[in-house]
Amino acid sequence: MFINSVQLFGRLGQDPEAIWSDSGLRTKGSLAVTIDKTTTDWYALTAFGKTAEILANFVRKGEQVAIEGRIALSSWVDGAGNPRSKAEIVVESISLVAGNPKTLPTGSKSPTPVRQTVPATSISDDEADQIPF
């Protein structure tokens, strides 16, 4: 059995970009994950369906999120004939996190999760309209 799964916790590096097509909504963004005080890794994000709606409508640059998804690899040949490749995280669920470390009360060591994970396929349209965030 093979498993392609990733979990990341970080801050959005840009406001998510919503892209509409015949196949539905796709949202692109980036996630900065701090490894230590001097190293930050950046990941390209793509979400589809309800997860894309949540990402596009309720999350902004700099906000902390925890994501679960899978790694998608793509390769192509550019206009000059050079082979290119790219890895991105396809977001399958996202958890919003309250608080910004700069604004946490004194004595707080980490942000507090305020929302449970919202899987892309587990809520109906009526339920999505009732999500408080």
mmCIF file of N, CA and C in Angstrom:
data_model
loop_
_atom_site.group_PDB
_atom_site.id
_atom_site.type_symbol
_atom_site.label_atom_id
_atom_site.label_comp_id
_atom_site.label_asym_id
_atom_site.label_seq_id
_atom_site.Cartn_x
_atom_site.Cartn_y
_atom_site.Cartn_z
ATOM 1 N N MET A 1 0.841 -1.174 0.000
ATOM 2 C CA MET A 1 0.000 0.000 0.000
ATOM 3 C C MET A 1 0.887 1.238 0.000
ATOM 4 N N PHE A 2 0.480 2.250 -0.745
ATOM 5 C CA PHE A 2 1.208 3.509 -0.819
ATOM 6 C C PHE A 2 0.336 4.612 -0.243
ATOM 7 N N ILE A 3 0.972 5.529 0.478
ATOM 8 C CA ILE A 3 0.239 6.633 1.089
ATOM 9 C C ILE A 3 0.896 7.938 0.687
ATOM 10 N N ASN A 4 0.104 8.873 0.239
ATOM 11 C CA ASN A 4 0.571 10.209 -0.101
ATOM 12 C C ASN A 4 -0.216 11.166 0.779
ATOM 13 N N SER A 5 0.356 11.554 1.899
ATOM 14 C CA SER A 5 -0.335 12.398 2.858
ATOM 15 C C SER A 5 0.653 13.368 3.489
ATOM 16 N N VAL A 6 0.178 14.596 3.709
ATOM 17 C CA VAL A 6 1.025 15.600 4.335
ATOM 18 C C VAL A 6 0.170 16.443 5.281
ATOM 19 N N GLN A 7 0.765 16.826 6.403
ATOM 20 C CA GLN A 7 0.140 17.735 7.357
ATOM 21 C C GLN A 7 1.124 18.857 7.617
ATOM 22 N N LEU A 8 0.660 20.091 7.479
ATOM 23 C CA LEU A 8 1.529 21.246 7.686
ATOM 24 C C LEU A 8 0.809 22.285 8.537
ATOM 25 N N PHE A 9 1.591 23.007 9.319
ATOM 26 C CA PHE A 9 1.080 24.109 10.129
ATOM 27 C C PHE A 9 1.946 25.320 9.813
ATOM 28 N N GLY A 10 1.327 26.396 9.377
ATOM 29 C CA GLY A 10 2.110 27.583 9.047
ATOM 30 C C GLY A 10 1.218 28.784 8.808
ATOM 31 N N ARG A 11 1.799 29.764 8.133
ATOM 32 C CA ARG A 11 1.078 31.002 7.824
ATOM 33 C C ARG A 11 0.959 31.161 6.313
ATOM 34 N N LEU A 12 -0.190 31.668 5.878
ATOM 35 C CA LEU A 12 -0.355 31.911 4.453
ATOM 36 C C LEU A 12 0.580 33.027 4.012
ATOM 37 N N GLY A 13 1.252 32.807 2.902
ATOM 38 C CA GLY A 13 2.212 33.776 2.388
ATOM 39 C C GLY A 13 1.595 34.809 1.467
ATOM 40 N N GLN A 14 0.354 34.600 1.087
ATOM 41 C CA GLN A 14 -0.355 35.537 0.210
ATOM 42 C C GLN A 14 -1.848 35.308 0.388
ATOM 43 N N ASP A 15 -2.646 36.299 -0.002
ATOM 44 C CA ASP A 15 -4.084 36.073 -0.017
ATOM 45 C C ASP A 15 -4.371 34.990 -1.055
ATOM 46 N N PRO A 16 -5.224 34.021 -0.734
ATOM 47 C CA PRO A 16 -5.539 32.973 -1.696
ATOM 48 C C PRO A 16 -6.181 33.561 -2.953
ATOM 49 N N GLU A 17 -5.854 32.966 -4.094
ATOM 50 C CA GLU A 17 -6.365 33.412 -5.386
ATOM 51 C C GLU A 17 -7.413 32.418 -5.875
ATOM 52 N N ALA A 18 -8.657 32.872 -5.997
ATOM 53 C CA ALA A 18 -9.745 32.016 -6.471
ATOM 54 C C ALA A 18 -9.777 32.042 -7.994
ATOM 55 N N ILE A 19 -9.857 30.859 -8.594
ATOM 56 C CA ILE A 19 -9.877 30.729 -10.052
ATOM 57 C C ILE A 19 -11.089 29.880 -10.422
ATOM 58 N N TRP A 20 -12.016 30.463 -11.192
ATOM 59 C CA TRP A 20 -13.208 29.735 -11.626
ATOM 60 C C TRP A 20 -12.955 29.155 -13.008
ATOM 61 N N SER A 21 -13.406 27.921 -13.213
ATOM 62 C CA SER A 21 -13.319 27.287 -14.522
ATOM 63 C C SER A 21 -14.566 26.440 -14.720
ATOM 64 N N ASP A 22 -14.670 25.791 -15.883
ATOM 65 C CA ASP A 22 -15.820 24.927 -16.147
ATOM 66 C C ASP A 22 -15.926 23.787 -15.143
ATOM 67 N N SER A 23 -14.794 23.365 -14.587
ATOM 68 C CA SER A 23 -14.804 22.256 -13.628
ATOM 69 C C SER A 23 -15.053 22.721 -12.194
ATOM 70 N N GLY A 24 -15.203 24.025 -11.960
ATOM 71 C CA GLY A 24 -15.503 24.534 -10.628
ATOM 72 C C GLY A 24 -14.433 25.472 -10.101
ATOM 73 N N LEU A 25 -14.483 25.695 -8.804
ATOM 74 C CA LEU A 25 -13.564 26.628 -8.150
ATOM 75 C C LEU A 25 -12.267 25.927 -7.773
ATOM 76 N N ARG A 26 -11.168 26.602 -8.043
ATOM 77 C CA ARG A 26 -9.843 26.173 -7.593
ATOM 78 C C ARG A 26 -9.212 27.386 -6.929
ATOM 79 N N THR A 27 -8.576 27.183 -5.791
ATOM 80 C CA THR A 27 -7.911 28.273 -5.083
ATOM 81 C C THR A 27 -6.437 27.942 -4.942
ATOM 82 N N LYS A 28 -5.588 28.925 -5.251
ATOM 83 C CA LYS A 28 -4.144 28.745 -5.144
ATOM 84 C C LYS A 28 -3.620 29.691 -4.063
ATOM 85 N N GLY A 29 -2.541 29.281 -3.434
ATOM 86 C CA GLY A 29 -1.916 30.100 -2.409
ATOM 87 C C GLY A 29 -0.548 29.550 -2.072
ATOM 88 N N SER A 30 0.028 30.062 -0.994
ATOM 89 C CA SER A 30 1.320 29.561 -0.528
ATOM 90 C C SER A 30 1.302 29.520 0.995
ATOM 91 N N LEU A 31 2.106 28.606 1.534
ATOM 92 C CA LEU A 31 2.171 28.425 2.974
ATOM 93 C C LEU A 31 3.625 28.486 3.418
ATOM 94 N N ALA A 32 3.897 29.316 4.415
ATOM 95 C CA ALA A 32 5.236 29.414 5.001
ATOM 96 C C ALA A 32 5.247 28.596 6.287
ATOM 97 N N VAL A 33 6.175 27.644 6.362
ATOM 98 C CA VAL A 33 6.311 26.796 7.535
ATOM 99 C C VAL A 33 7.693 27.038 8.122
ATOM 100 N N THR A 34 7.736 27.543 9.349
ATOM 101 C CA THR A 34 9.007 27.838 10.003
ATOM 102 C C THR A 34 9.574 26.564 10.607
ATOM 103 N N ILE A 35 10.798 26.233 10.197
ATOM 104 C CA ILE A 35 11.463 25.030 10.672
ATOM 105 C C ILE A 35 12.226 25.325 11.960
ATOM 106 N N ASP A 36 12.983 26.395 11.972
ATOM 107 C CA ASP A 36 13.677 26.867 13.166
ATOM 108 C C ASP A 36 13.779 28.387 13.042
ATOM 109 N N LYS A 37 14.529 29.025 13.894
ATOM 110 C CA LYS A 37 14.568 30.495 13.902
ATOM 111 C C LYS A 37 15.130 31.093 12.620
ATOM 112 N N THR A 38 15.856 30.313 11.839
ATOM 113 C CA THR A 38 16.480 30.865 10.637
ATOM 114 C C THR A 38 15.997 30.239 9.335
ATOM 115 N N THR A 39 15.140 29.220 9.408
ATOM 116 C CA THR A 39 14.728 28.509 8.198
ATOM 117 C C THR A 39 13.216 28.491 8.053
ATOM 118 N N THR A 40 12.739 28.901 6.899
ATOM 119 C CA THR A 40 11.327 28.823 6.565
ATOM 120 C C THR A 40 11.203 28.119 5.225
ATOM 121 N N ASP A 41 10.345 27.109 5.158
ATOM 122 C CA ASP A 41 10.053 26.424 3.906
ATOM 123 C C ASP A 41 8.743 26.962 3.354
ATOM 124 N N TRP A 42 8.672 27.092 2.031
ATOM 125 C CA TRP A 42 7.479 27.591 1.352
ATOM 126 C C TRP A 42 6.865 26.478 0.519
ATOM 127 N N TYR A 43 5.548 26.367 0.576
ATOM 128 C CA TYR A 43 4.823 25.345 -0.163
ATOM 129 C C TYR A 43 3.714 25.992 -0.984
ATOM 130 N N ALA A 44 3.600 25.574 -2.247
ATOM 131 C CA ALA A 44 2.488 26.004 -3.098
ATOM 132 C C ALA A 44 1.264 25.179 -2.712
ATOM 133 N N LEU A 45 0.108 25.835 -2.598
ATOM 134 C CA LEU A 45 -1.137 25.172 -2.220
ATOM 135 C C LEU A 45 -2.162 25.284 -3.340
ATOM 136 N N THR A 46 -2.951 24.237 -3.514
ATOM 137 C CA THR A 46 -4.101 24.261 -4.412
ATOM 138 C C THR A 46 -5.237 23.544 -3.700
ATOM 139 N N ALA A 47 -6.435 24.117 -3.762
ATOM 140 C CA ALA A 47 -7.612 23.500 -3.157
ATOM 141 C C ALA A 47 -8.747 23.515 -4.166
ATOM 142 N N PHE A 48 -9.666 22.570 -4.015
ATOM 143 C CA PHE A 48 -10.807 22.449 -4.911
ATOM 144 C C PHE A 48 -12.092 22.374 -4.097
ATOM 145 N N GLY A 49 -13.223 22.663 -4.733
ATOM 146 C CA GLY A 49 -14.543 22.492 -4.118
ATOM 147 C C GLY A 49 -14.748 23.339 -2.876
ATOM 148 N N LYS A 50 -15.369 22.720 -1.857
ATOM 149 C CA LYS A 50 -15.686 23.437 -0.607
ATOM 150 C C LYS A 50 -14.426 23.923 0.099
ATOM 151 N N THR A 51 -13.371 23.119 0.053
ATOM 152 C CA THR A 51 -12.117 23.545 0.687
ATOM 153 C C THR A 51 -11.596 24.800 0.004
ATOM 154 N N ALA A 52 -11.717 24.876 -1.317
ATOM 155 C CA ALA A 52 -11.296 26.067 -2.063
ATOM 156 C C ALA A 52 -12.128 27.275 -1.653
ATOM 157 N N GLU A 53 -13.430 27.080 -1.448
ATOM 158 C CA GLU A 53 -14.297 28.181 -1.024
ATOM 159 C C GLU A 53 -13.883 28.705 0.346
ATOM 160 N N ILE A 54 -13.629 27.796 1.268
ATOM 161 C CA ILE A 54 -13.218 28.194 2.620
ATOM 162 C C ILE A 54 -11.897 28.943 2.560
ATOM 163 N N LEU A 55 -10.944 28.408 1.817
ATOM 164 C CA LEU A 55 -9.634 29.047 1.697
ATOM 165 C C LEU A 55 -9.756 30.438 1.070
ATOM 166 N N ALA A 56 -10.555 30.564 0.018
ATOM 167 C CA ALA A 56 -10.695 31.847 -0.687
ATOM 168 C C ALA A 56 -11.467 32.886 0.118
ATOM 169 N N ASN A 57 -12.471 32.445 0.868
ATOM 170 C CA ASN A 57 -13.370 33.396 1.515
ATOM 171 C C ASN A 57 -13.037 33.733 2.973
ATOM 172 N N PHE A 58 -12.309 32.867 3.654
ATOM 173 C CA PHE A 58 -12.160 33.059 5.092
ATOM 174 C C PHE A 58 -10.730 33.127 5.603
ATOM 175 N N VAL A 59 -9.744 32.998 4.735
ATOM 176 C CA VAL A 59 -8.353 32.989 5.173
ATOM 177 C C VAL A 59 -7.580 34.040 4.388
ATOM 178 N N ARG A 60 -6.715 34.777 5.066
ATOM 179 C CA ARG A 60 -5.939 35.848 4.437
ATOM 180 C C ARG A 60 -4.456 35.694 4.728
ATOM 181 N N LYS A 61 -3.670 36.433 4.000
ATOM 182 C CA LYS A 61 -2.213 36.430 4.147
ATOM 183 C C LYS A 61 -1.833 36.630 5.615
ATOM 184 N N GLY A 62 -0.896 35.830 6.093
ATOM 185 C CA GLY A 62 -0.383 35.953 7.444
ATOM 186 C C GLY A 62 -1.130 35.153 8.489
ATOM 187 N N GLU A 63 -2.329 34.666 8.155
ATOM 188 C CA GLU A 63 -3.095 33.897 9.133
ATOM 189 C C GLU A 63 -2.548 32.482 9.258
ATOM 190 N N GLN A 64 -2.625 31.956 10.483
ATOM 191 C CA GLN A 64 -2.138 30.604 10.753
ATOM 192 C C GLN A 64 -3.199 29.581 10.381
ATOM 193 N N VAL A 65 -2.753 28.514 9.729
ATOM 194 C CA VAL A 65 -3.639 27.418 9.368
ATOM 195 C C VAL A 65 -2.904 26.096 9.542
ATOM 196 N N ALA A 66 -3.664 25.071 9.755
ATOM 197 C CA ALA A 66 -3.150 23.699 9.710
ATOM 198 C C ALA A 66 -3.848 23.048 8.531
ATOM 199 N N ILE A 67 -3.077 22.439 7.646
ATOM 200 C CA ILE A 67 -3.674 21.820 6.469
ATOM 201 C C ILE A 67 -3.306 20.338 6.420
ATOM 202 N N GLU A 68 -4.195 19.601 5.796
ATOM 203 C CA GLU A 68 -3.930 18.206 5.469
ATOM 204 C C GLU A 68 -4.190 18.063 3.987
ATOM 205 N N GLY A 69 -3.370 17.268 3.338
ATOM 206 C CA GLY A 69 -3.556 17.077 1.914
ATOM 207 C C GLY A 69 -2.600 16.049 1.358
ATOM 208 N N ARG A 70 -2.317 16.193 0.082
ATOM 209 C CA ARG A 70 -1.413 15.272 -0.592
ATOM 210 C C ARG A 70 -0.478 16.061 -1.490
ATOM 211 N N ILE A 71 0.647 15.471 -1.817
ATOM 212 C CA ILE A 71 1.620 16.113 -2.694
ATOM 213 C C ILE A 71 1.295 15.742 -4.130
ATOM 214 N N ALA A 72 1.225 16.736 -5.000
ATOM 215 C CA ALA A 72 0.990 16.513 -6.427
ATOM 216 C C ALA A 72 2.209 17.013 -7.196
ATOM 217 N N LEU A 73 2.751 16.167 -8.040
ATOM 218 C CA LEU A 73 3.909 16.518 -8.857
ATOM 219 C C LEU A 73 3.460 16.683 -10.301
ATOM 220 N N SER A 74 3.947 17.715 -10.951
ATOM 221 C CA SER A 74 3.653 17.897 -12.367
ATOM 222 C C SER A 74 4.942 18.270 -13.091
ATOM 223 N N SER A 75 5.021 17.873 -14.348
ATOM 224 C CA SER A 75 6.195 18.212 -15.149
ATOM 225 C C SER A 75 5.740 18.565 -16.558
ATOM 226 N N TRP A 76 6.524 19.409 -17.221
ATOM 227 C CA TRP A 76 6.217 19.886 -18.552
ATOM 228 C C TRP A 76 7.492 20.381 -19.202
ATOM 229 N N VAL A 77 7.378 20.733 -20.473
ATOM 230 C CA VAL A 77 8.490 21.325 -21.212
ATOM 231 C C VAL A 77 8.104 22.760 -21.518
ATOM 232 N N ASP A 78 8.944 23.714 -21.124
ATOM 233 C CA ASP A 78 8.619 25.126 -21.347
ATOM 234 C C ASP A 78 8.810 25.504 -22.815
ATOM 235 N N GLY A 79 8.496 26.735 -23.135
ATOM 236 C CA GLY A 79 8.571 27.226 -24.511
ATOM 237 C C GLY A 79 9.960 27.134 -25.121
ATOM 238 N N ALA A 80 10.995 27.148 -24.309
ATOM 239 C CA ALA A 80 12.373 27.049 -24.794
ATOM 240 C C ALA A 80 12.847 25.601 -24.883
ATOM 241 N N GLY A 81 11.950 24.647 -24.589
ATOM 242 C CA GLY A 81 12.315 23.243 -24.665
ATOM 243 C C GLY A 81 12.965 22.680 -23.418
ATOM 244 N N ASN A 82 12.967 23.446 -22.335
ATOM 245 C CA ASN A 82 13.571 22.984 -21.079
ATOM 246 C C ASN A 82 12.561 22.212 -20.244
ATOM 247 N N PRO A 83 12.982 21.070 -19.698
ATOM 248 C CA PRO A 83 12.060 20.341 -18.820
ATOM 249 C C PRO A 83 11.869 21.096 -17.500
ATOM 250 N N ARG A 84 10.641 21.167 -17.046
ATOM 251 C CA ARG A 84 10.302 21.838 -15.787
ATOM 252 C C ARG A 84 9.462 20.893 -14.941
ATOM 253 N N SER A 85 9.507 21.101 -13.640
ATOM 254 C CA SER A 85 8.655 20.324 -12.745
ATOM 255 C C SER A 85 8.284 21.171 -11.539
ATOM 256 N N LYS A 86 7.207 20.763 -10.884
ATOM 257 C CA LYS A 86 6.715 21.511 -9.735
ATOM 258 C C LYS A 86 5.985 20.554 -8.801
ATOM 259 N N ALA A 87 6.166 20.769 -7.517
ATOM 260 C CA ALA A 87 5.412 20.035 -6.500
ATOM 261 C C ALA A 87 4.507 21.031 -5.793
ATOM 262 N N GLU A 88 3.293 20.614 -5.498
ATOM 263 C CA GLU A 88 2.384 21.458 -4.734
ATOM 264 C C GLU A 88 1.558 20.577 -3.812
ATOM 265 N N ILE A 89 1.002 21.204 -2.795
ATOM 266 C CA ILE A 89 0.151 20.500 -1.846
ATOM 267 C C ILE A 89 -1.298 20.708 -2.280
ATOM 268 N N VAL A 90 -2.003 19.610 -2.518
ATOM 269 C CA VAL A 90 -3.436 19.680 -2.803
ATOM 270 C C VAL A 90 -4.133 19.582 -1.453
ATOM 271 N N VAL A 91 -4.740 20.676 -1.039
ATOM 272 C CA VAL A 91 -5.353 20.774 0.294
ATOM 273 C C VAL A 91 -6.682 20.036 0.296
ATOM 274 N N GLU A 92 -6.802 19.079 1.210
ATOM 275 C CA GLU A 92 -8.038 18.316 1.342
ATOM 276 C C GLU A 92 -8.851 18.763 2.544
ATOM 277 N N SER A 93 -8.190 19.338 3.556
ATOM 278 C CA SER A 93 -8.902 19.929 4.696
ATOM 279 C C SER A 93 -8.021 21.020 5.296
ATOM 280 N N ILE A 94 -8.690 21.952 5.957
ATOM 281 C CA ILE A 94 -7.981 23.089 6.537
ATOM 282 C C ILE A 94 -8.577 23.394 7.902
ATOM 283 N N SER A 95 -7.719 23.722 8.852
ATOM 284 C CA SER A 95 -8.158 24.155 10.174
ATOM 285 C C SER A 95 -7.638 25.566 10.393
ATOM 286 N N LEU A 96 -8.527 26.459 10.743
ATOM 287 C CA LEU A 96 -8.136 27.828 11.036
ATOM 288 C C LEU A 96 -7.679 27.896 12.485
ATOM 289 N N VAL A 97 -6.699 28.726 12.756
ATOM 290 C CA VAL A 97 -6.127 28.832 14.096
ATOM 291 C C VAL A 97 -6.280 30.265 14.571
ATOM 292 N N ALA A 98 -6.748 30.436 15.813
ATOM 293 C CA ALA A 98 -6.948 31.774 16.366
ATOM 294 C C ALA A 98 -5.640 32.323 16.893
ATOM 295 N N GLY A 99 -5.562 33.610 16.876
ATOM 296 C CA GLY A 99 -4.438 34.289 17.514
ATOM 297 C C GLY A 99 -3.236 34.453 16.623
ATOM 298 N N ASN A 100 -2.512 35.472 16.893
ATOM 299 C CA ASN A 100 -1.263 35.768 16.217
ATOM 300 C C ASN A 100 -0.247 35.845 17.340
ATOM 301 N N PRO A 101 0.890 35.152 17.241
ATOM 302 C CA PRO A 101 1.843 35.176 18.352
ATOM 303 C C PRO A 101 2.196 36.575 18.825
ATOM 304 N N LYS A 102 2.124 37.569 17.959
ATOM 305 C CA LYS A 102 2.441 38.937 18.367
ATOM 306 C C LYS A 102 1.347 39.532 19.241
ATOM 307 N N THR A 103 0.124 38.976 19.143
ATOM 308 C CA THR A 103 -0.991 39.564 19.874
ATOM 309 C C THR A 103 -1.546 38.658 20.960
ATOM 310 N N LEU A 104 -0.882 37.523 21.223
ATOM 311 C CA LEU A 104 -1.363 36.639 22.281
ATOM 312 C C LEU A 104 -1.156 37.286 23.644
ATOM 313 N N PRO A 105 -2.036 36.987 24.584
ATOM 314 C CA PRO A 105 -1.860 37.529 25.930
ATOM 315 C C PRO A 105 -0.547 37.046 26.541
ATOM 316 N N THR A 106 -0.028 37.825 27.461
ATOM 317 C CA THR A 106 1.207 37.465 28.146
ATOM 318 C C THR A 106 1.051 36.112 28.811
ATOM 319 N N GLY A 107 2.079 35.280 28.658
ATOM 320 C CA GLY A 107 2.038 33.953 29.254
ATOM 321 C C GLY A 107 1.541 32.883 28.304
ATOM 322 N N SER A 108 0.923 33.261 27.186
ATOM 323 C CA SER A 108 0.476 32.278 26.210
ATOM 324 C C SER A 108 1.670 31.803 25.407
ATOM 325 N N LYS A 109 1.752 30.503 25.224
ATOM 326 C CA LYS A 109 2.896 29.949 24.514
ATOM 327 C C LYS A 109 2.577 29.583 23.078
ATOM 328 N N SER A 110 1.330 29.321 22.761
ATOM 329 C CA SER A 110 0.989 28.952 21.391
ATOM 330 C C SER A 110 -0.452 29.326 21.106
ATOM 331 N N PRO A 111 -0.785 29.461 19.830
ATOM 332 C CA PRO A 111 -2.163 29.782 19.476
ATOM 333 C C PRO A 111 -3.106 28.634 19.825
ATOM 334 N N THR A 112 -4.372 28.951 19.961
ATOM 335 C CA THR A 112 -5.385 27.968 20.312
ATOM 336 C C THR A 112 -6.247 27.655 19.092
ATOM 337 N N PRO A 113 -6.364 26.382 18.705
ATOM 338 C CA PRO A 113 -7.253 26.063 17.587
ATOM 339 C C PRO A 113 -8.683 26.428 17.936
ATOM 340 N N VAL A 114 -9.402 27.033 16.997
ATOM 341 C CA VAL A 114 -10.772 27.428 17.253
ATOM 342 C C VAL A 114 -11.768 26.749 16.340
ATOM 343 N N ARG A 115 -11.315 26.079 15.328
ATOM 344 C CA ARG A 115 -12.197 25.395 14.398
ATOM 345 C C ARG A 115 -11.705 23.969 14.219
ATOM 346 N N GLN A 116 -12.641 23.068 14.011
ATOM 347 C CA GLN A 116 -12.247 21.716 13.682
ATOM 348 C C GLN A 116 -11.970 21.653 12.186
ATOM 349 N N THR A 117 -11.268 20.630 11.784
ATOM 350 C CA THR A 117 -10.972 20.422 10.376
ATOM 351 C C THR A 117 -12.275 20.327 9.599
ATOM 352 N N VAL A 118 -12.306 20.950 8.432
ATOM 353 C CA VAL A 118 -13.472 20.931 7.575
ATOM 354 C C VAL A 118 -13.106 20.197 6.295
ATOM 355 N N PRO A 119 -13.372 18.874 6.208
ATOM 356 C CA PRO A 119 -13.043 18.156 4.983
ATOM 357 C C PRO A 119 -13.869 18.663 3.812
ATOM 358 N N ALA A 120 -13.317 18.597 2.632
ATOM 359 C CA ALA A 120 -13.955 19.139 1.440
ATOM 360 C C ALA A 120 -15.253 18.440 1.112
ATOM 361 N N THR A 121 -15.390 17.168 1.441
ATOM 362 C CA THR A 121 -16.559 16.413 0.997
ATOM 363 C C THR A 121 -17.541 16.096 2.116
ATOM 364 N N SER A 122 -17.353 16.635 3.307
ATOM 365 C CA SER A 122 -18.179 16.203 4.419
ATOM 366 C C SER A 122 -19.332 17.156 4.755
ATOM 367 N N ILE A 123 -19.463 18.268 4.052
ATOM 368 C CA ILE A 123 -20.534 19.196 4.388
ATOM 369 C C ILE A 123 -21.384 19.481 3.157
ATOM 370 N N SER A 124 -22.658 19.677 3.388
ATOM 371 C CA SER A 124 -23.563 20.013 2.295
ATOM 372 C C SER A 124 -23.545 21.520 2.068
ATOM 373 N N ASP A 125 -24.167 21.959 0.975
ATOM 374 C CA ASP A 125 -24.233 23.391 0.692
ATOM 375 C C ASP A 125 -24.942 24.140 1.805
ATOM 376 N N ASP A 126 -26.033 23.546 2.359
ATOM 377 C CA ASP A 126 -26.763 24.203 3.446
ATOM 378 C C ASP A 126 -25.895 24.332 4.688
ATOM 379 N N GLU A 127 -25.126 23.287 4.987
ATOM 380 C CA GLU A 127 -24.236 23.325 6.136
ATOM 381 C C GLU A 127 -23.132 24.346 5.937
ATOM 382 N N ALA A 128 -22.623 24.448 4.713
ATOM 383 C CA ALA A 128 -21.542 25.397 4.425
ATOM 384 C C ALA A 128 -22.009 26.829 4.652
ATOM 385 N N ASP A 129 -23.279 27.104 4.353
ATOM 386 C CA ASP A 129 -23.806 28.464 4.560
ATOM 387 C C ASP A 129 -23.886 28.815 6.045
ATOM 388 N N GLN A 130 -23.871 27.823 6.921
ATOM 389 C CA GLN A 130 -23.993 28.051 8.362
ATOM 390 C C GLN A 130 -22.648 28.076 9.072
ATOM 391 N N ILE A 131 -21.548 27.871 8.361
ATOM 392 C CA ILE A 131 -20.234 27.897 8.999
ATOM 393 C C ILE A 131 -19.978 29.298 9.523
ATOM 394 N N PRO A 132 -19.651 29.460 10.808
ATOM 395 C CA PRO A 132 -19.545 30.781 11.409
ATOM 396 C C PRO A 132 -18.294 31.547 11.041
ATOM 397 N N PHE A 133 -17.374 30.982 10.326
ATOM 398 C CA PHE A 133 -16.171 31.703 9.944
ATOM 399 C C PHE A 133 -16.214 31.897 8.489
#
